[in-house]
XYZ file of C-alpha atoms in Angstrom:
561
model
C 21.127 178.039 252.905
C 22.753 180.900 254.857
C 23.062 184.236 253.014
C 25.298 186.916 254.472
C 24.100 190.336 253.237
C 25.108 192.341 256.276
C 27.244 194.641 254.133
C 24.153 195.886 252.227
C 23.029 198.981 254.122
C 19.321 198.620 253.298
C 16.307 196.968 254.928
C 15.955 193.352 253.795
C 12.879 191.238 254.521
C 12.374 187.523 253.998
C 8.919 186.015 253.978
C 8.236 182.364 254.931
C 5.041 181.547 253.009
C 4.202 178.202 254.645
C 4.431 179.793 258.106
C 3.133 183.222 257.007
C 6.145 184.612 258.891
C 7.950 187.927 258.252
C 11.522 188.536 259.390
C 14.482 190.629 258.316
C 17.835 192.204 259.058
C 18.489 194.810 261.742
C 17.642 197.793 259.510
C 14.335 196.217 258.536
C 13.406 195.484 262.146
C 14.303 199.090 263.058
C 12.380 200.836 260.266
C 9.345 198.521 260.408
C 9.023 198.033 264.142
C 5.381 199.059 264.665
C 2.368 196.694 264.409
C 0.806 198.937 261.746
C 3.958 198.505 259.653
C 3.545 194.744 259.667
C -0.152 195.105 258.866
C 0.707 197.171 255.759
C 3.359 194.638 254.701
C 0.926 191.728 255.094
C -1.644 193.555 252.964
C 1.027 194.229 250.309
C 2.067 190.540 250.245
C -1.524 189.301 249.959
C -2.259 191.646 247.045
C 0.941 190.767 245.173
C 1.120 186.978 245.477
C 1.365 186.531 241.695
C 4.337 188.910 241.489
C 6.010 187.278 244.468
C 5.818 183.836 242.842
C 7.170 185.100 239.521
C 10.517 183.675 238.339
C 11.611 187.190 237.253
C 12.856 190.210 239.198
C 9.956 192.536 240.062
C 9.907 196.184 241.188
C 6.989 197.630 243.194
C 6.381 200.916 244.968
C 5.678 200.748 248.687
C 4.712 203.708 250.892
C 5.277 203.501 254.626
C 4.318 206.633 256.522
C 6.074 209.429 254.636
C 8.860 207.329 253.166
C 8.582 205.927 249.657
C 10.391 202.700 248.887
C 11.146 200.946 245.673
C 10.547 197.310 246.630
C 12.703 194.783 244.747
C 11.238 191.229 244.762
C 13.825 188.543 243.991
C 12.760 185.298 242.281
C 11.740 182.763 244.925
C 14.808 181.062 246.416
C 12.628 178.061 247.342
C 8.962 177.093 247.061
C 8.087 178.836 250.317
C 10.828 181.428 250.931
C 10.951 184.908 249.332
C 13.372 187.825 249.571
C 12.531 191.579 249.485
C 14.866 194.603 249.285
C 13.526 197.994 250.426
C 15.215 200.734 248.430
C 14.738 204.265 249.653
C 14.090 206.292 246.464
C 16.444 208.983 247.710
C 19.454 206.709 247.321
C 18.094 204.026 244.984
C 20.865 204.481 242.460
C 23.546 203.601 245.013
C 21.613 200.583 246.248
C 20.984 199.225 242.770
C 24.700 199.400 242.082
C 25.322 197.250 245.146
C 22.751 194.708 244.011
C 24.264 194.591 240.554
C 27.593 193.841 242.200
C 26.063 190.868 244.053
C 24.412 189.605 240.873
C 27.691 189.946 238.975
C 29.469 187.825 241.612
C 26.801 185.129 241.191
C 27.070 185.288 237.382
C 30.868 185.055 237.470
C 30.675 182.093 239.867
C 28.397 180.136 237.513
C 30.602 181.051 234.529
C 33.601 179.730 236.443
C 31.861 176.380 237.099
C 30.707 176.218 233.478
C 34.278 176.625 232.260
C 35.406 173.628 234.353
C 32.575 171.120 233.834
C 30.430 170.120 230.853
C 27.316 170.321 233.012
C 26.408 170.910 236.630
C 23.261 169.678 238.444
C 21.985 170.523 241.923
C 19.653 167.947 243.520
C 17.634 168.183 246.743
C 17.870 165.630 249.543
C 14.597 164.132 248.232
C 16.072 163.554 244.772
C 14.374 166.513 243.044
C 16.447 168.397 240.436
C 16.624 172.049 241.556
C 19.049 173.615 239.071
C 20.837 172.613 235.880
C 23.252 174.366 233.538
C 21.879 175.968 230.322
C 23.685 173.343 228.200
C 21.815 170.499 229.941
C 19.849 169.715 226.769
C 22.977 169.399 224.605
C 24.493 166.992 227.152
C 21.477 164.833 228.100
C 19.049 165.342 225.202
C 16.100 166.898 227.090
C 15.258 170.601 227.774
C 16.356 172.011 231.110
C 12.755 173.136 231.785
C 11.691 169.483 231.661
C 14.497 168.392 233.973
C 13.987 170.976 236.733
C 11.362 169.695 239.164
C 11.707 166.085 238.022
C 13.253 163.447 240.277
C 16.497 161.660 239.516
C 14.576 158.373 239.709
C 12.318 159.520 236.857
C 15.426 160.524 234.894
C 16.930 157.068 235.454
C 13.717 155.323 234.400
C 13.734 157.373 231.160
C 17.451 156.481 230.746
C 18.442 160.152 230.797
C 20.767 159.278 233.686
C 21.862 155.723 232.893
C 22.492 154.664 235.606
C 21.859 157.510 238.091
C 25.004 158.021 240.145
C 23.321 160.619 242.397
C 20.826 157.984 243.583
C 23.756 155.745 244.553
C 25.374 158.635 246.455
C 22.116 159.268 248.369
C 22.369 155.648 249.522
C 26.116 155.438 250.253
C 26.531 159.102 251.418
C 29.980 158.995 249.821
C 31.347 160.780 246.703
C 31.303 158.472 243.675
C 32.522 158.594 240.084
C 31.354 156.304 237.296
C 30.542 156.099 233.593
C 27.077 157.209 232.428
C 25.319 156.726 229.096
C 22.869 159.543 228.256
C 19.616 159.325 226.338
C 21.400 160.557 223.190
C 24.087 157.827 223.568
C 26.812 160.123 224.859
C 29.313 158.613 227.324
C 30.068 160.820 230.328
C 32.378 160.484 233.297
C 30.059 161.595 236.099
C 30.983 162.561 239.663
C 28.392 163.062 242.396
C 29.098 164.567 245.823
C 26.836 164.679 248.931
C 26.476 168.034 250.740
C 25.606 167.961 254.451
C 23.996 170.583 256.691
C 25.229 171.738 260.105
C 23.572 168.679 261.714
C 25.574 166.374 259.411
C 22.404 165.371 257.559
C 22.175 165.138 253.797
C 21.096 168.518 252.374
C 21.830 168.338 248.656
C 23.709 166.319 246.059
C 25.852 168.055 243.437
C 26.622 166.234 240.208
C 28.987 167.240 237.408
C 30.286 165.530 234.298
C 33.017 165.521 231.713
C 32.831 164.135 228.214
C 34.722 160.819 228.104
C 36.834 162.002 225.151
C 38.041 164.961 227.225
C 38.539 162.628 230.153
C 40.694 160.325 228.052
C 42.885 163.265 227.050
C 43.344 164.067 230.719
C 44.261 160.442 231.333
C 46.988 160.663 228.685
C 48.427 163.745 230.340
C 48.239 162.003 233.669
C 50.074 158.988 232.246
C 52.931 161.243 231.112
C 53.275 162.517 234.658
C 53.242 158.964 235.983
C 56.068 157.983 233.674
C 58.291 160.564 235.379
C 57.605 159.039 238.811
C 58.569 155.385 238.268
C 60.857 155.202 241.259
C 58.090 156.445 243.555
C 55.544 153.988 242.148
C 57.700 151.023 243.188
C 57.647 152.204 246.779
C 53.916 152.966 246.605
C 53.194 149.477 245.278
C 54.959 147.930 248.258
C 52.879 150.038 250.617
C 49.751 149.165 248.660
C 50.388 145.435 249.041
C 50.633 145.851 252.789
C 47.427 147.877 252.823
C 45.546 145.362 250.642
C 45.867 142.756 253.373
C 43.156 144.615 255.231
C 40.885 144.878 252.169
C 40.327 141.191 251.390
C 36.980 141.219 253.161
C 34.460 143.669 251.720
C 31.967 145.116 254.184
C 31.003 148.193 256.172
C 28.755 146.671 258.841
C 29.808 146.815 262.476
C 29.565 143.012 262.756
C 31.983 142.233 259.928
C 34.324 145.010 261.050
C 34.437 143.428 264.501
C 35.261 140.003 263.011
C 38.055 141.474 260.845
C 39.445 143.446 263.789
C 39.581 140.284 265.923
C 41.138 138.296 263.058
C 43.881 140.906 262.579
C 44.510 140.911 266.303
C 44.967 137.119 266.582
C 46.879 136.838 263.287
C 50.186 137.739 264.928
C 49.913 134.767 267.316
C 50.516 131.151 266.273
C 47.497 129.819 268.194
C 44.872 127.686 266.420
C 41.861 129.580 265.032
C 38.430 127.953 264.625
C 36.091 129.770 262.196
C 32.368 129.056 262.239
C 29.783 130.282 259.750
C 27.263 129.249 257.120
C 28.368 128.131 253.668
C 29.364 131.007 251.432
C 30.045 133.630 254.121
C 33.763 133.816 253.288
C 35.467 131.633 255.910
C 38.283 130.835 253.469
C 38.834 134.545 252.758
C 39.086 135.232 256.496
C 41.584 132.370 256.879
C 43.670 133.793 254.028
C 43.551 137.237 255.688
C 44.851 135.771 258.970
C 47.682 133.967 257.147
C 48.746 136.988 255.060
C 48.753 139.176 258.186
C 50.844 136.745 260.235
C 54.594 136.233 260.510
C 54.127 133.184 258.226
C 52.819 135.316 255.323
C 55.791 134.445 253.060
C 55.392 130.696 253.668
C 52.807 128.348 252.035
C 49.086 128.641 252.726
C 47.678 125.127 252.201
C 43.897 124.997 252.011
C 42.102 121.625 252.272
C 38.358 121.074 251.909
C 37.865 117.989 254.045
C 34.461 117.308 252.527
C 35.720 117.349 248.951
C 38.270 114.505 249.273
C 36.919 110.923 248.978
C 37.187 109.089 252.289
C 39.439 106.323 250.913
C 41.938 108.965 249.703
C 41.865 111.205 252.757
C 44.754 109.638 254.653
C 47.157 109.535 251.702
C 46.227 113.089 250.639
C 46.658 114.540 254.119
C 49.672 112.575 255.363
C 51.314 111.503 252.098
C 52.639 108.031 251.307
C 55.886 106.137 250.747
C 56.609 104.323 247.489
C 54.769 101.009 247.177
C 52.574 101.794 250.176
C 49.469 100.546 248.359
C 48.359 99.403 244.928
C 48.704 102.283 242.495
C 51.051 104.286 244.730
C 53.762 106.243 242.938
C 57.278 104.799 242.882
C 58.780 107.917 244.462
C 56.170 108.469 247.152
C 54.361 111.729 247.738
C 54.352 114.427 250.405
C 50.946 115.007 252.030
C 49.173 118.347 252.175
C 50.018 118.724 255.869
C 53.685 118.214 255.069
C 53.486 120.889 252.341
C 52.334 123.395 254.958
C 55.697 123.239 256.764
C 56.584 126.723 258.154
C 53.294 128.015 256.783
C 49.566 127.807 257.527
C 47.302 124.754 257.208
C 43.628 125.586 256.600
C 41.191 122.698 257.128
C 37.829 123.793 255.724
C 34.669 121.826 256.592
C 36.645 119.906 259.213
C 33.478 118.370 260.650
C 33.206 116.227 257.492
C 36.242 114.199 258.585
C 35.367 110.617 259.601
C 36.069 109.672 263.228
C 39.113 107.499 262.489
C 40.757 110.450 260.662
C 39.898 112.786 263.547
C 42.035 110.615 265.831
C 45.049 110.829 263.514
C 44.591 114.572 262.979
C 44.448 115.152 266.742
C 47.811 113.389 267.116
C 49.363 115.570 264.372
C 48.023 118.765 265.975
C 49.313 117.785 269.402
C 52.758 116.504 268.394
C 53.300 118.364 265.074
C 54.695 115.109 263.641
C 53.546 113.348 260.448
C 54.107 109.743 259.367
C 53.427 108.959 255.736
C 51.183 106.021 254.795
C 53.427 102.941 254.544
C 56.243 104.722 256.361
C 57.780 104.421 259.828
C 59.708 107.689 260.115
C 58.033 110.634 261.775
C 58.732 114.043 260.314
C 58.342 117.193 262.380
C 56.129 119.783 260.679
C 55.987 123.411 261.849
C 52.604 124.828 260.883
C 49.881 127.146 262.140
C 46.393 125.569 262.042
C 43.163 127.294 261.009
C 39.974 125.193 260.860
C 36.471 126.062 259.696
C 32.994 124.527 259.626
C 29.400 125.393 258.810
C 27.970 122.856 261.246
C 26.924 122.980 264.908
C 30.054 121.383 266.391
C 28.782 121.251 269.970
C 25.740 119.324 268.835
C 27.962 116.911 266.870
C 30.074 116.372 269.989
C 26.914 115.540 271.973
C 25.831 113.108 269.234
C 29.257 111.470 269.178
C 30.002 112.317 265.526
C 32.850 114.685 266.399
C 35.555 114.024 268.991
C 35.314 116.204 272.062
C 39.090 116.284 272.597
C 39.634 117.439 268.992
C 36.973 120.126 269.403
C 38.711 121.603 272.455
C 42.086 121.379 270.692
C 40.646 123.405 267.766
C 38.510 125.857 269.713
C 41.353 128.041 271.044
C 40.502 131.273 269.226
C 36.936 131.096 267.887
C 35.567 133.434 265.206
C 32.011 133.470 263.858
C 31.306 135.041 260.472
C 27.692 136.358 260.390
C 25.475 135.438 257.413
C 24.715 138.085 254.801
C 21.054 138.398 255.823
C 22.215 139.673 259.244
C 24.401 142.417 257.731
C 22.299 143.853 254.913
C 24.397 147.021 254.783
C 27.244 144.949 253.282
C 25.211 143.932 250.208
C 25.639 147.227 248.341
C 29.477 147.331 248.746
C 29.662 143.655 247.728
C 27.586 144.316 244.589
C 29.978 147.135 243.648
C 32.991 144.928 244.380
C 31.821 142.005 242.239
C 30.576 144.291 239.451
C 34.023 145.841 239.184
C 35.686 142.420 239.393
C 33.690 140.836 236.556
C 33.723 143.956 234.378
C 37.511 143.836 234.487
C 37.708 140.053 234.160
C 35.495 139.845 231.066
C 36.484 143.285 229.673
C 32.901 144.528 229.542
C 31.095 147.387 231.234
C 27.754 147.048 233.033
C 26.153 148.550 236.137
C 23.112 147.688 238.243
C 20.237 150.166 238.474
C 19.199 151.397 241.903
C 15.931 149.462 241.658
C 17.853 146.229 241.005
C 20.086 146.941 244.017
C 16.977 147.468 246.182
C 15.640 144.028 245.241
C 19.013 142.439 245.955
C 19.178 144.142 249.345
C 15.696 142.844 250.200
C 16.594 139.224 249.346
C 17.678 136.927 252.222
C 20.678 135.292 250.392
C 20.641 131.768 251.878
C 23.819 131.033 249.898
C 25.420 134.189 251.321
C 28.299 135.926 249.506
C 28.940 132.978 247.167
C 25.342 133.166 245.925
C 25.542 136.969 245.549
C 28.766 136.661 243.562
C 27.193 134.092 241.220
C 24.101 136.265 240.664
C 26.223 139.328 239.855
C 28.436 137.351 237.462
C 25.471 135.800 235.665
C 23.689 139.153 235.353
C 26.795 140.847 233.924
C 27.443 138.066 231.413
C 23.839 137.982 230.157
C 23.120 141.734 230.170
C 22.174 143.258 226.823
C 22.418 146.934 227.830
C 24.793 148.951 229.959
C 22.279 149.058 232.852
C 21.158 145.846 234.569
C 17.546 146.186 235.745
C 15.602 144.163 238.301
C 13.913 142.177 235.505
C 17.291 140.652 234.618
C 17.765 139.197 238.113
C 16.756 135.583 238.854
C 13.012 135.106 239.330
C 13.363 134.155 242.982
C 14.887 137.582 243.651
C 12.728 139.623 241.305
C 9.136 138.318 241.258
C 5.663 139.686 241.599
C 6.244 139.893 245.343
C 7.728 143.315 246.033
C 10.350 143.865 248.777
C 8.985 145.028 252.123
C 6.858 148.079 251.365
C 6.508 150.399 254.336
C 4.920 153.200 252.329
C 2.082 154.909 254.238
C 0.200 155.799 251.054
C -3.453 154.686 251.396
C -2.539 152.286 254.219
C -2.945 152.351 257.986
C -0.180 151.476 260.437
C -1.993 148.212 261.240
C -2.000 147.198 257.553
C 1.699 148.033 257.158
C 2.674 146.001 260.242
C 0.517 143.073 259.117
C 2.184 143.008 255.668
C 5.665 143.052 257.189
C 4.682 140.355 259.713
C 3.429 138.158 256.866
C 6.676 138.555 254.894
C 8.828 137.754 257.945
C 6.809 134.685 258.985
C 6.597 133.200 255.473
C 10.311 133.788 254.873
C 11.244 132.134 258.193
C 8.882 129.180 257.598
C 10.289 128.628 254.096
C 13.803 128.413 255.521
C 13.123 126.600 258.810
C 10.368 124.193 257.701
C 8.488 123.861 261.028
C 6.567 126.188 263.336
C 8.761 125.152 266.265
C 11.937 126.326 264.532
C 10.214 129.521 263.359
C 9.155 130.286 266.939
C 12.723 129.754 268.157
C 14.196 131.956 265.422
C 11.729 134.825 265.900
C 11.510 134.589 269.707
C 7.749 134.014 269.898
C 5.591 131.061 271.024
C 4.895 128.072 268.773
C 1.068 128.396 269.113
C 1.321 132.042 267.983
C 3.305 130.980 264.892
C 0.739 128.247 264.094
C -2.229 130.626 264.357
C -0.618 133.272 262.141
C 0.649 130.822 259.502
C -2.816 129.198 259.276
C -4.127 132.692 258.585
C -1.636 133.329 255.761
C -1.463 129.766 254.361
C -5.118 128.798 254.346
C -5.811 125.212 253.292
C -2.146 124.141 253.439
C -0.661 121.514 255.756
C 1.616 123.331 258.213
C 4.368 121.291 259.866
C 4.808 121.828 263.593
């Protein structure tokens, strides 16, 4: 913290206890410039350590040569930093008036904040509560003396902060506002803001609250203002809809941002897009984003899961049929899904599940943009933009002869790969917030995950990707008993006796830490891959090395090579 006291025409000294270092302003350096002066000051500090550490203002006499000073010791501004004012007794009255002026400014500043907010809390970068308002006890139900020096994580565990928004801000490094329930069952609208130092590193977190009842009154006043701006809201809604096109995919990682950027870039062209990625990563959401950002946005977006349609119905569903084309066919015929995509976008999800004979017919449609219904003879021209997606290794299928090479090259014009969730862990926290908000609104309830629960979810590998995460969040919200959802309420395979990677150095050597992490990584990879050969390929190490290490960690078990 930088304190500008240059306008005070007195010597000022600050003492750094942990470094045993004395410094001061220009007047101090001028009046106490000799080595014997510093010797006297060091003796004075050593003999008055109790007074220096006192939380109250303290006055002491100090004699330097022939000048007598009244030494004012301010309460410690941190655990290791102390401030001293040297007041020449000849003009002490004038100096004290100046100090009173500074103290009055500080008092008025705190009164000003107290008149705006119900409470105000200052938290260090390590999560320790440094200062609270005098009415802290009436707001949260515990004395301020008990709160100061405690960590926000302890407060959350005791459900004083429930949940702790400041802990979320220390993770996201962004201002956040959310509802809190205090220990005495008071509902507060809490806002927490990160404060950064000159090096753009987190320095402190400031948190303030308003009683929900007061907040609701403000909302009513705000609603009255909104009612007078109806004409503007219509225009804002149109702009919002345009902006929302870019918000369909939730994520902050560089990898997902790169995928979205590429998707937005190719959206304006009518070329075929081929999306590859594991199940549950959001290939359909990316396809929808491309469609809604293209010149075909106002036309139909027809999505077909090729693996979900029975093989004997595929042809009639895709291409349609004429009346009487087969037993059970409707008397009026039916347009196929490809035909319904006319002037719009056709999205073929899991396209690799198509049987070979259907791949031939689809290739002809893609090349000629003509469709002939089952039982019909007339070709109909269809204008559509094609997007395809798969979770399989298409090149390998081409080599095995289960997917046509000519169809693959026809599809693979603009290729996009959506990375799995385990490779972009930084997206888990925003996704949790997104789905929590979604299901709270959908089911008209209000729950939030604790920071400990979020940590467990971030440590999990999510083999089912975003779809699995969404299901876990929905289930947790629907089954939660309290406002806060703890780690114990997560599925056992996420929250178990096995803790997430623990890199704490407490009572452990570097070798022990690295060995524990190595064990977690190897066992996780082996559980997913199933053989030591695949583990070696995934982790970039030799197969014998994997075998030796797994035999060490899985003693007595049969390890597949």
